[in-house]
Amino acid sequence: FSLTCQAGWLSETRLRHQWWLLDPYTGCTVLGSHPTLVVVAGPGRGLHNTGQRSRDTMASSSESAYFSQQEINELQTSYEQEGLSKCAILITKKLNDIKNAKLNIAVTGDSGAGKSTFINAMRGLRGCDEGAAKIGVNETTMERTPYKHPDFPNVCFWDLPGVGTTKFPMKDYVSKMEFTTYDFFIIISHNRFTENDVKVAKEIQNLGKKFYFVRSQIDNDLRSLELQGNVFNREAVLEEMMQKISCGLTEVGISTPIIFLISCLPPEKINLDTLKQALIDNLNGIKRDVLLMSLASTTVKIVEQKRAQLKKRIWMLATASAAVGLMPVPGLSFGVNLDILVCAILDFRKSLGLDDASLQRLANEAKKPVEDLKAEVRNPLMGEINPELVTKMLTRSGFVPLSVVQEILKCIPFIGSMVGASSSFAITSKLLTDVLDELVEIAQRVVTVAFPTDPSHPQQRLRY
């Protein structure tokens, strides 16, 4: 813990009227009283002449994650008028919004296009797994059918029947399939995109929703060329296919179509991760978070993206725990809400794909014994997470010395009475950050064992 004053001096007069913030970007407790002087109490931070930058930092970093500027202003006003408890209520509500947010993805296309295979691949399932979408060469979808993610049930893929048949004429398709309920659409074809596909796209466009054209079963096209004895460059072939599809869609009125050429089946799974990344990048706020956490941790890149997103939750979790610190921790002079911390650690573990079910699905994809993966997760954090374990972690060495925090805060009028909350915030923030980093390291080792030749995802590489 450092203590410096870049302003050169600090008078009691300047600290007479206090304001207090939590900086989600730095993970520090921010105290202040003057337009050009703030006090930062947190790991490795001291007194800094940062001024309005702290408010600006909070606004920019929070807004890009979970909070709008209006919500940030509401947080600040709530604290000034009603104190930390009111802020905690708003932050807890946001955490519940994240937990309960739903993502509905529509998948449409003709029979045999590979809709079911795609839905299974996005959920990390094989066709033989429990809960997998039924795969068949004929139209197996006679009504819109929901397929929830096995670990994140708020993420749901909707398998829609093909349009244009006598059972599903275009004039009734949009209303019967309830287009307004989906967050975005995947239009799949295993051959050329049809007139009906274009009509569906234009209806989606009229609703102002995002859609993606997915040309599936690319592995079959490449294999056919190989069996015919052709010598070809894979990238050149795929680029030519992409250009033809793009030109065809543009000619019929789809401006700047978003197109992906993929294969969902192992061992190659061509461009599937590229599509996943595009879906993530085109979502904002909580919806982006929901999709990212549901994706299997099959690459180091995905694991790192999850770390970055989960880290943005830590200041909220620490604030909620501090504000409702119902349980004193032996050896420490503040209370925390151990239930919040236990749930947070379990959520980190699940989001990183370190639960038994996720490890088994990853082993199935990698075609390796699940025991090989579990050998990399032998760690106390992979066992039972309970209040007793969290208490031990809070009291072990390596966290911010409370004596230093308390000495600073007790000298400051008004804030001194909140020492329990601020100390709890600093300690729990550090705890959750350390736990997250440790779990990420485990997840990275698992990825490396599952796909040893290329941690970024060896199965996307084809050898032609």
Coordinates of C-alpha atoms in Angstrom, one line a residue:
F1 CA 0.0 0.0 0.0
S2 CA 1.5 3.3 -1.0
L3 CA 0.8 6.7 0.4
T4 CA 2.0 9.8 -1.5
C5 CA 0.6 13.3 -2.1
Q6 CA 1.4 14.6 -5.5
A7 CA -0.2 17.9 -4.7
G8 CA 2.6 18.3 -2.1
W9 CA 0.4 19.0 0.8
L10 CA -3.0 18.1 2.2
S11 CA -5.0 20.3 4.6
E12 CA -7.9 19.4 6.8
T13 CA -9.9 22.2 5.3
R14 CA -9.9 20.6 1.8
L15 CA -11.3 17.4 3.2
R16 CA -14.2 19.0 5.1
H17 CA -16.8 18.0 2.6
Q18 CA -16.3 14.6 1.2
W19 CA -17.6 12.6 -1.8
W20 CA -16.9 8.9 -2.2
L21 CA -16.8 6.8 -5.4
L22 CA -15.7 3.3 -6.5
D23 CA -13.5 3.4 -9.5
P24 CA -14.3 0.3 -11.6
Y25 CA -11.4 0.9 -13.9
T26 CA -8.7 0.8 -11.2
G27 CA -10.6 -1.3 -8.7
C28 CA -9.9 1.3 -6.0
T29 CA -12.0 3.1 -3.4
V30 CA -12.0 6.8 -4.3
L31 CA -12.6 9.5 -1.8
G32 CA -12.6 13.2 -2.5
S33 CA -13.5 16.7 -1.5
H34 CA -12.1 19.1 -4.0
P35 CA -12.3 19.6 -7.8
T36 CA -8.6 19.0 -8.2
L37 CA -7.8 16.6 -5.4
V38 CA -9.0 13.1 -4.6
V39 CA -7.9 10.5 -2.1
V40 CA -7.5 7.0 -3.5
A41 CA -7.6 4.1 -0.9
G42 CA -6.8 0.8 -2.5
P43 CA -4.1 -1.7 -3.5
G44 CA -0.9 0.1 -4.5
R45 CA -2.5 3.5 -4.8
G46 CA -2.0 6.6 -2.7
L47 CA -3.1 10.3 -2.7
H48 CA -3.1 11.7 -6.2
N49 CA -3.8 15.0 -7.7
T50 CA -6.1 13.4 -10.3
G51 CA -9.2 15.7 -10.0
Q52 CA -12.0 15.2 -12.4
R53 CA -10.2 12.4 -14.2
S54 CA -11.5 9.9 -11.6
R55 CA -15.1 10.7 -12.4
D56 CA -14.3 10.7 -16.1
T57 CA -12.5 7.3 -15.8
M58 CA -15.5 5.8 -13.9
A59 CA -17.9 7.1 -16.6
S60 CA -16.0 5.8 -19.6
S61 CA -15.0 2.4 -18.2
S62 CA -18.4 1.7 -16.6
E63 CA -20.4 2.8 -19.6
S64 CA -18.4 0.6 -21.9
A65 CA -19.1 -2.4 -19.7
Y66 CA -22.5 -2.3 -18.0
F67 CA -23.6 1.2 -17.0
S68 CA -25.0 4.0 -19.2
Q69 CA -24.0 7.6 -18.4
Q70 CA -27.4 8.1 -17.0
E71 CA -27.0 5.2 -14.6
I72 CA -23.6 6.5 -13.5
N73 CA -25.1 9.9 -12.7
E74 CA -27.9 8.1 -10.7
L75 CA -25.2 6.2 -8.7
Q76 CA -23.4 9.4 -7.9
T77 CA -26.6 11.3 -6.9
S78 CA -27.8 8.3 -4.8
Y79 CA -24.6 8.3 -2.8
E80 CA -24.6 12.0 -2.2
Q81 CA -28.2 12.0 -1.1
E82 CA -28.7 8.6 0.6
G83 CA -25.3 7.1 1.1
L84 CA -23.6 3.8 0.2
S85 CA -26.6 1.6 1.0
K86 CA -28.6 3.2 -1.8
C87 CA -25.7 2.8 -4.2
A88 CA -25.5 -0.9 -3.3
I89 CA -29.1 -1.4 -4.1
L90 CA -28.6 0.0 -7.6
I91 CA -25.4 -2.0 -8.1
T92 CA -27.1 -5.2 -6.9
K93 CA -29.9 -4.6 -9.3
K94 CA -27.4 -4.4 -12.1
L95 CA -25.7 -7.7 -11.0
N96 CA -29.2 -9.3 -11.1
D97 CA -29.8 -7.8 -14.6
I98 CA -26.6 -9.5 -15.8
K99 CA -27.6 -12.8 -14.2
N100 CA -31.1 -12.8 -15.6
A101 CA -30.4 -11.3 -19.1
K102 CA -31.7 -13.4 -22.0
L103 CA -30.2 -13.9 -25.4
N104 CA -32.4 -15.3 -28.2
I105 CA -30.8 -16.3 -31.5
A106 CA -32.9 -17.4 -34.5
V107 CA -31.4 -19.9 -36.9
T108 CA -33.3 -20.3 -40.2
G109 CA -32.7 -22.0 -43.6
D110 CA -33.9 -24.8 -45.8
S111 CA -34.0 -28.4 -44.8
G112 CA -30.5 -30.1 -44.8
A113 CA -28.8 -26.7 -44.5
G114 CA -27.1 -27.7 -41.2
K115 CA -29.2 -25.7 -38.8
S116 CA -29.2 -28.4 -36.1
T117 CA -25.5 -29.1 -36.5
F118 CA -24.8 -25.4 -36.1
I119 CA -27.0 -25.1 -33.0
N120 CA -25.2 -28.1 -31.4
A121 CA -21.8 -26.7 -32.2
M122 CA -22.5 -23.3 -30.7
R123 CA -23.6 -25.0 -27.5
G124 CA -20.6 -27.4 -27.4
L125 CA -22.8 -30.5 -28.0
R126 CA -22.5 -33.5 -30.3
G127 CA -25.6 -34.9 -32.0
C128 CA -25.7 -37.8 -29.6
D129 CA -25.6 -35.7 -26.4
E130 CA -28.5 -35.1 -24.2
G131 CA -30.4 -31.9 -25.3
A132 CA -28.8 -31.9 -28.7
A133 CA -30.9 -30.6 -31.7
K134 CA -32.2 -33.5 -33.8
I135 CA -30.2 -33.9 -37.0
G136 CA -31.8 -35.2 -40.2
V137 CA -31.7 -34.8 -44.0
N138 CA -35.4 -34.0 -44.1
E139 CA -37.0 -31.0 -42.5
T140 CA -37.1 -32.1 -38.9
T141 CA -38.3 -28.7 -37.7
M142 CA -42.0 -28.3 -38.1
E143 CA -42.4 -25.4 -35.7
R144 CA -39.9 -23.0 -34.0
T145 CA -38.0 -25.1 -31.5
P146 CA -36.0 -23.6 -28.6
Y147 CA -32.6 -25.2 -27.6
K148 CA -31.2 -23.8 -24.4
H149 CA -27.5 -23.7 -23.6
P150 CA -26.8 -26.6 -21.2
D151 CA -25.0 -24.4 -18.7
F152 CA -26.4 -20.9 -19.5
P153 CA -30.2 -21.5 -20.0
N154 CA -30.8 -17.8 -20.6
V155 CA -29.0 -18.3 -24.0
C156 CA -31.4 -19.9 -26.4
F157 CA -31.1 -20.9 -30.0
W158 CA -34.3 -21.1 -31.9
D159 CA -34.5 -23.6 -34.8
L160 CA -36.9 -22.2 -37.3
P161 CA -38.5 -24.2 -40.1
G162 CA -37.6 -23.3 -43.7
V163 CA -39.7 -20.7 -45.3
G164 CA -41.6 -20.9 -48.6
T165 CA -43.3 -24.3 -48.3
T166 CA -47.1 -24.7 -48.2
K167 CA -46.9 -25.0 -44.4
F168 CA -44.8 -21.9 -44.0
P169 CA -45.7 -19.3 -46.7
M170 CA -43.7 -16.1 -46.6
K171 CA -46.7 -13.9 -45.9
D172 CA -47.3 -15.6 -42.5
Y173 CA -43.7 -16.5 -41.7
V174 CA -42.6 -13.4 -39.8
S175 CA -45.5 -13.3 -37.5
K176 CA -45.7 -17.1 -36.9
M177 CA -42.0 -17.3 -36.2
E178 CA -42.2 -14.2 -33.9
F179 CA -39.3 -12.3 -35.5
T180 CA -39.5 -9.4 -33.0
T181 CA -38.4 -11.7 -30.1
Y182 CA -34.9 -12.5 -31.4
D183 CA -31.7 -10.5 -30.8
F184 CA -30.1 -11.5 -34.1
F185 CA -30.6 -14.1 -36.9
I186 CA -28.4 -16.7 -38.6
I187 CA -29.5 -17.6 -42.2
I188 CA -27.9 -20.9 -43.2
S189 CA -27.5 -22.5 -46.5
H190 CA -25.4 -25.5 -47.6
N191 CA -25.6 -24.4 -51.3
R192 CA -26.7 -21.2 -52.9
F193 CA -28.8 -18.7 -50.9
T194 CA -32.3 -18.7 -52.3
E195 CA -35.0 -16.1 -53.1
N196 CA -36.7 -17.0 -49.8
D197 CA -33.5 -16.5 -47.9
V198 CA -33.3 -13.0 -49.3
K199 CA -36.9 -12.3 -48.5
V200 CA -36.3 -13.3 -44.9
A201 CA -33.2 -11.1 -44.7
K202 CA -35.2 -8.1 -46.0
E203 CA -37.9 -8.7 -43.3
I204 CA -35.2 -8.8 -40.6
Q205 CA -33.6 -5.6 -42.1
N206 CA -37.0 -3.9 -41.9
L207 CA -37.0 -4.7 -38.1
G208 CA -33.6 -3.1 -37.7
K209 CA -32.1 -6.3 -36.4
K210 CA -28.7 -7.9 -37.2
F211 CA -28.4 -11.0 -39.5
Y212 CA -25.6 -13.1 -40.8
F213 CA -25.5 -15.3 -43.9
V214 CA -23.7 -18.6 -43.1
R215 CA -22.7 -20.9 -45.9
S216 CA -22.3 -24.3 -44.1
Q217 CA -20.6 -27.6 -44.9
I218 CA -17.6 -26.0 -46.5
D219 CA -15.5 -29.1 -45.6
N220 CA -17.6 -31.0 -48.1
D221 CA -16.8 -28.6 -50.9
L222 CA -13.1 -28.7 -50.2
R223 CA -13.1 -32.5 -49.8
S224 CA -14.9 -32.8 -53.2
L225 CA -12.1 -30.8 -54.9
E226 CA -9.5 -33.0 -53.3
L227 CA -11.2 -36.3 -54.3
Q228 CA -11.4 -35.0 -57.9
G229 CA -7.6 -34.7 -57.9
N230 CA -7.6 -30.9 -58.1
V231 CA -4.6 -29.0 -56.9
F232 CA -5.9 -25.9 -55.2
N233 CA -5.2 -23.2 -52.6
R234 CA -7.7 -23.3 -49.8
E235 CA -7.7 -19.6 -49.1
A236 CA -8.1 -18.8 -52.8
V237 CA -11.1 -21.2 -53.1
L238 CA -12.8 -19.8 -50.1
E239 CA -12.2 -16.2 -51.2
E240 CA -13.7 -16.9 -54.6
M241 CA -16.8 -18.5 -53.0
M242 CA -17.2 -15.5 -50.7
Q243 CA -17.0 -13.1 -53.6
K244 CA -19.6 -15.0 -55.6
I245 CA -22.0 -15.1 -52.6
S246 CA -21.5 -11.5 -51.8
C247 CA -22.1 -10.3 -55.4
G248 CA -25.2 -12.5 -55.7
L249 CA -26.7 -11.1 -52.5
T250 CA -25.8 -7.5 -53.4
E251 CA -27.5 -7.8 -56.8
V252 CA -30.8 -8.7 -55.1
G253 CA -30.8 -5.8 -52.7
I254 CA -28.8 -6.9 -49.7
S255 CA -26.3 -4.2 -49.1
T256 CA -23.0 -5.1 -47.5
P257 CA -24.1 -8.7 -46.5
I258 CA -22.2 -10.3 -43.6
I259 CA -21.1 -13.7 -44.8
F260 CA -19.3 -16.6 -43.2
L261 CA -18.1 -19.9 -44.8
I262 CA -18.0 -22.5 -42.1
S263 CA -17.9 -26.2 -41.1
C264 CA -19.3 -27.2 -37.7
L265 CA -18.0 -30.7 -37.7
P266 CA -14.6 -31.9 -36.2
P267 CA -11.8 -32.1 -36.8
E268 CA -11.6 -28.9 -38.8
K269 CA -14.5 -26.7 -37.7
I270 CA -13.6 -24.2 -40.4
N271 CA -14.1 -20.5 -39.4
L272 CA -16.5 -21.3 -36.6
D273 CA -14.5 -19.4 -34.1
T274 CA -14.3 -16.5 -36.5
L275 CA -18.1 -16.4 -36.6
K276 CA -18.3 -16.6 -32.8
Q277 CA -15.9 -13.6 -32.5
A278 CA -18.0 -11.6 -34.9
L279 CA -21.2 -12.3 -33.0
I280 CA -19.5 -11.2 -29.8
D281 CA -18.1 -8.0 -31.4
N282 CA -21.6 -7.0 -32.7
L283 CA -23.3 -7.2 -29.3
N284 CA -23.1 -4.5 -26.7
G285 CA -23.3 -4.4 -22.9
I286 CA -24.9 -7.2 -21.1
K287 CA -25.9 -9.1 -24.2
R288 CA -22.3 -9.3 -25.2
D289 CA -21.4 -10.6 -21.8
V290 CA -24.1 -13.3 -21.9
L291 CA -23.0 -14.7 -25.3
L292 CA -19.3 -14.6 -24.4
M293 CA -19.7 -16.5 -21.1
S294 CA -21.8 -19.2 -22.9
L295 CA -19.1 -20.0 -25.4
A296 CA -16.8 -23.0 -24.7
S297 CA -13.4 -22.0 -23.5
T298 CA -11.7 -23.6 -26.5
T299 CA -9.0 -21.0 -27.2
V300 CA -6.7 -18.9 -25.1
K301 CA -8.2 -15.8 -26.8
I302 CA -11.7 -16.6 -25.5
V303 CA -10.4 -17.3 -22.0
E304 CA -8.6 -13.9 -22.0
Q305 CA -11.8 -12.1 -23.2
K306 CA -13.7 -13.8 -20.4
R307 CA -11.1 -12.6 -17.9
A308 CA -11.4 -9.0 -19.1
Q309 CA -15.2 -9.1 -18.9
L310 CA -15.4 -10.8 -15.5
K311 CA -12.9 -8.3 -14.1
K312 CA -15.4 -5.5 -14.9
R313 CA -17.8 -7.1 -12.4
I314 CA -15.4 -7.2 -9.5
W315 CA -16.0 -3.6 -8.3
M316 CA -19.7 -4.2 -8.2
L317 CA -19.4 -7.5 -6.3
A318 CA -17.0 -5.9 -3.8
T319 CA -19.3 -2.9 -3.3
A320 CA -22.4 -5.2 -2.7
S321 CA -20.4 -7.3 -0.3
A322 CA -19.1 -4.3 1.6
A323 CA -22.4 -2.5 1.8
V324 CA -24.3 -5.5 3.1
G325 CA -21.4 -7.0 5.1
L326 CA -23.5 -9.1 7.4
M327 CA -20.9 -11.5 8.7
P328 CA -17.7 -10.3 10.6
V329 CA -14.6 -12.1 9.5
P330 CA -12.4 -13.4 12.4
G331 CA -9.2 -11.5 12.6
L332 CA -10.5 -8.7 10.5
S333 CA -12.3 -5.5 11.6
F334 CA -15.0 -5.5 9.0
G335 CA -17.9 -7.6 7.8
V336 CA -18.5 -9.1 4.3
N337 CA -21.3 -10.9 2.7
L338 CA -19.7 -14.3 2.2
D339 CA -22.6 -15.6 0.2
I340 CA -21.9 -13.0 -2.5
L341 CA -18.3 -13.9 -2.6
V342 CA -19.0 -17.7 -2.8
C343 CA -21.4 -17.2 -5.7
A344 CA -19.0 -14.9 -7.5
I345 CA -16.2 -17.5 -7.4
L346 CA -18.6 -20.2 -8.6
D347 CA -19.7 -18.0 -11.4
F348 CA -16.1 -17.3 -12.4
R349 CA -15.4 -21.0 -12.5
K350 CA -18.5 -21.8 -14.5
S351 CA -17.9 -19.0 -17.0
L352 CA -14.4 -20.2 -17.7
G353 CA -15.7 -23.7 -18.5
L354 CA -14.0 -25.4 -15.5
D355 CA -17.1 -27.3 -14.2
D356 CA -17.3 -31.0 -14.8
A357 CA -19.9 -30.9 -17.6
S358 CA -17.9 -28.3 -19.5
L359 CA -14.6 -30.2 -19.1
Q360 CA -16.4 -33.3 -20.4
R361 CA -17.7 -31.5 -23.5
L362 CA -14.2 -30.0 -24.2
A363 CA -12.7 -33.5 -23.9
N364 CA -15.3 -34.8 -26.4
E365 CA -14.3 -32.1 -28.8
A366 CA -10.6 -32.7 -28.4
K367 CA -11.1 -36.5 -28.4
K368 CA -9.1 -36.9 -25.3
P369 CA -9.8 -38.5 -21.9
V370 CA -11.5 -36.1 -19.6
E371 CA -9.0 -37.2 -16.9
D372 CA -6.2 -35.6 -18.9
L373 CA -8.0 -32.2 -18.6
K374 CA -8.9 -32.7 -14.9
A375 CA -5.3 -33.3 -14.1
E376 CA -4.7 -29.6 -14.9
V377 CA -7.4 -28.4 -12.5
R378 CA -6.2 -29.8 -9.2
N379 CA -6.5 -26.7 -7.1
P380 CA -8.4 -25.8 -3.9
L381 CA -10.5 -23.4 -6.0
M382 CA -11.7 -26.4 -8.0
G383 CA -13.1 -28.1 -4.9
E384 CA -16.0 -27.1 -2.7
I385 CA -16.4 -23.3 -2.4
N386 CA -18.0 -22.5 0.9
P387 CA -17.9 -19.6 3.4
E388 CA -15.1 -21.3 5.4
L389 CA -12.8 -21.4 2.4
V390 CA -13.5 -17.8 1.5
T391 CA -12.8 -16.7 5.1
K392 CA -9.4 -18.4 5.0
M393 CA -8.6 -16.7 1.7
L394 CA -9.6 -13.3 3.2
T395 CA -7.3 -13.7 6.2
R396 CA -4.3 -15.1 4.5
S397 CA -1.3 -13.0 3.8
G398 CA -0.7 -10.9 0.7
F399 CA -3.7 -8.6 1.0
V400 CA -3.8 -4.9 1.7
P401 CA -2.8 -4.3 5.4
L402 CA -5.9 -3.1 7.2
S403 CA -3.9 -1.1 9.7
V404 CA -2.7 1.2 6.9
V405 CA -6.2 1.6 5.4
Q406 CA -7.7 2.3 8.8
E407 CA -5.1 4.8 9.8
I408 CA -5.8 6.8 6.7
L409 CA -9.5 6.7 6.9
K410 CA -10.0 7.4 10.6
C411 CA -8.3 10.7 10.1
I412 CA -10.8 11.8 7.5
P413 CA -14.1 13.3 8.8
F414 CA -17.2 11.6 7.6
I415 CA -15.4 8.8 5.8
G416 CA -13.9 7.5 9.0
S417 CA -17.3 6.2 10.0
M418 CA -17.4 4.1 6.9
V419 CA -14.1 2.4 7.5
G420 CA -15.7 -1.0 7.5
A421 CA -17.2 -0.6 4.1
S422 CA -14.1 0.8 2.5
S423 CA -11.8 -1.7 4.0
S424 CA -14.1 -4.5 2.9
F425 CA -14.1 -3.2 -0.6
A426 CA -10.3 -3.1 -0.9
I427 CA -9.8 -6.6 0.5
T428 CA -12.7 -8.3 -1.4
S429 CA -11.6 -6.6 -4.7
K430 CA -8.1 -8.0 -4.2
L431 CA -9.5 -11.4 -3.3
L432 CA -11.7 -11.7 -6.3
T433 CA -9.0 -10.4 -8.7
D434 CA -6.5 -13.0 -7.4
V435 CA -9.1 -15.8 -7.6
L436 CA -10.1 -14.8 -11.2
D437 CA -6.4 -14.7 -12.3
E438 CA -5.8 -18.1 -10.8
L439 CA -8.8 -19.7 -12.4
V440 CA -7.8 -18.1 -15.8
E441 CA -4.4 -19.7 -15.5
I442 CA -6.0 -23.1 -14.9
A443 CA -8.4 -22.6 -17.9
Q444 CA -5.4 -21.7 -20.1
R445 CA -3.6 -24.9 -19.1
V446 CA -6.7 -26.9 -19.9
V447 CA -6.9 -25.3 -23.4
T448 CA -3.2 -26.1 -24.0
V449 CA -3.6 -29.7 -23.0
A450 CA -6.8 -30.1 -25.1
F451 CA -5.3 -28.5 -28.2
P452 CA -1.5 -28.7 -27.7
T453 CA -0.3 -27.9 -31.2
D454 CA -1.8 -24.4 -31.3
P455 CA -3.5 -22.9 -28.2
S456 CA -5.3 -20.3 -30.4
H457 CA -7.3 -23.3 -31.9
P458 CA -5.6 -25.9 -33.9
Q459 CA -8.8 -27.4 -35.2
Q460 CA -9.4 -24.4 -37.5
R461 CA -6.4 -25.2 -39.5
L462 CA -6.8 -27.4 -42.7
R463 CA -4.0 -29.1 -44.4
Y464 CA -4.6 -29.1 -48.2

